[in-house]
Amino acid sequence: MKCNGFDLSRGEAIEISFSKTIESVEPLFTPLPEEIFIAPGWIDLQVNGFGGVDYNSPLATTGEIAASLNKMFATGVTRLFPTVITGSPERMRAALRNLALALAQGKDAVPAIEALHLEGPYLSPEDGPRGAHPREWIRPPDWDEFRRFQDAAQGHIRLVTLSPEWPGATAFIERLAGQGVAVGIGHTAANSEQIARAVSAGATLSTHLGNATHPSLPKFPNYLWDQLADDRLAASFIVDDFHLAPAFLRVALKAKGLDRCLLVTDAVAPAGCAPGPYELGEVPVELHADQSVRLRGGTRLAGSALQMHHALSNVIRIAHLSLRDAVTLATRNPARVGRIAGRQRGLNPGERADLVRFRFHNCEFQILETFIGGTLVYRNQ
């Protein structure tokens, strides 16, 4: 199979020949009918649900999970880490089993699932940093419990977000890192020393930096400056016009450097759906007409309805990034942070043919085609 487009990383139009993997990449000397871009498919390391399906529900079926992914392909995503959040041990294990079963059954959409992200329950219990995670199920790190989670997930948990403020968190992070699990710092009220120890123990990511914080912080020190200042930490950002102030986003991207930044959606079940009431695990949420997702009856944000091609548009518009730099935040950088070996690092022979073709005009993306492992999974009709 062949497809073509303008490759931002090479700065030229190319034609790609591929089956399951990319076989060759050649310059395209004939002009394209109109400017069409081609890139590695987007990667999202934090997705709680999509298209009306909650990945935290014990009742979610393999068919429903696959159907939600099929809807997501219209946004250009070809790799994701479904994310299970804080809940009762039984509910979390059931959600992990559902996702692992979907992987094992190998439905058409499931190759998009690269691994699983465990966000909680080892987070800060304080209001603000805790975000929308239910307080009753917040608890300290427990290695035996994590092993039960990993068993339920059939070994597919490859990213854990936790707060290093808990006693024993440093040793817990060391054990995770020793087993090849990436560790993100998030939903935290940790002090400078606790954050430094976490990074030295193997934490490599600040999860949705700038969110899940206290309403006000001391001028210094505080956990935002500590994470921004540590070059050993990459940082993910939810760029949806609700989670981050534009000035903070611009400063954070400059402080971290674009090679250490990535986009996530933190999407929940109502993403891609009509406004109304939904569930996020055990938490009732509502999608409002302005596309914000909040605790039902309240004002606190609870995930997002963001889609990745809109996140790309937003970061270009708000932070004044080039198209090339924005695409890097959704491809190469999350591939590195998520340890997706040999995939999505570029358009090179031997890499899996996960591709997205799109138009870009007036800071808006129009996804034309999405391929996963050489298979066409979405075409704009």
Short mmCIF file of N, CA, C and O in Angstrom, two decimals, residues 45 81 114-115 158-159 182 262 333-341:
data_model
loop_
_atom_site.label_atom_id
_atom_site.label_comp_id
_atom_site.label_asym_id
_atom_site.label_seq_id
_atom_site.Cartn_x
_atom_site.Cartn_y
_atom_site.Cartn_z
N LEU A 45 -1.25 9.20 26.22
CA LEU A 45 -0.89 8.38 27.37
C LEU A 45 -1.90 8.46 28.51
O LEU A 45 -1.69 7.83 29.55
N PHE A 81 -2.85 4.84 26.05
CA PHE A 81 -2.79 4.15 27.33
C PHE A 81 -4.15 4.36 28.01
O PHE A 81 -4.36 5.41 28.63
N GLU A 114 -1.64 0.41 23.60
CA GLU A 114 -0.23 0.08 23.77
C GLU A 114 0.03 -0.52 25.14
O GLU A 114 0.78 -1.48 25.29
N ALA A 115 -0.56 0.07 26.18
CA ALA A 115 -0.37 -0.37 27.56
C ALA A 115 -1.42 0.34 28.40
O ALA A 115 -2.27 1.07 27.86
N ARG A 158 1.99 -0.02 32.38
CA ARG A 158 3.34 0.47 32.09
C ARG A 158 3.55 1.92 32.52
O ARG A 158 4.62 2.47 32.30
N LEU A 159 2.52 2.52 33.10
CA LEU A 159 2.65 3.88 33.62
C LEU A 159 1.80 3.99 34.87
O LEU A 159 0.62 3.59 34.87
N ALA A 182 6.96 3.02 33.93
CA ALA A 182 7.23 4.45 34.03
C ALA A 182 6.40 5.04 35.17
O ALA A 182 5.28 4.59 35.45
N LEU A 262 4.67 16.91 26.35
CA LEU A 262 3.76 16.10 25.55
C LEU A 262 2.33 16.48 25.87
O LEU A 262 2.02 17.02 26.94
N ASN A 333 7.56 12.63 21.44
CA ASN A 333 7.75 12.80 22.88
C ASN A 333 6.96 11.80 23.71
O ASN A 333 7.52 11.18 24.62
N PRO A 334 5.66 11.60 23.46
CA PRO A 334 4.97 10.56 24.24
C PRO A 334 5.49 9.16 23.95
O PRO A 334 5.43 8.29 24.82
N ALA A 335 6.02 8.92 22.74
CA ALA A 335 6.61 7.61 22.46
C ALA A 335 7.79 7.37 23.38
O ALA A 335 7.98 6.27 23.91
N ARG A 336 8.59 8.41 23.58
CA ARG A 336 9.76 8.25 24.45
C ARG A 336 9.34 8.08 25.91
O ARG A 336 9.81 7.18 26.60
N VAL A 337 8.44 8.92 26.37
CA VAL A 337 8.00 8.85 27.77
C VAL A 337 7.27 7.54 28.05
O VAL A 337 7.45 6.92 29.10
N GLY A 338 6.45 7.09 27.09
CA GLY A 338 5.71 5.84 27.26
C GLY A 338 6.52 4.60 26.93
O GLY A 338 6.01 3.49 26.99
N ARG A 339 7.78 4.80 26.55
CA ARG A 339 8.69 3.70 26.25
C ARG A 339 8.13 2.78 25.17
O ARG A 339 8.15 1.55 25.29
N ILE A 340 7.63 3.41 24.12
CA ILE A 340 7.10 2.67 22.98
C ILE A 340 8.27 2.44 22.03
O ILE A 340 8.55 3.24 21.14
N ALA A 341 8.99 1.37 22.26
CA ALA A 341 10.26 1.14 21.58
C ALA A 341 10.07 1.00 20.09
O ALA A 341 9.25 0.22 19.62
#
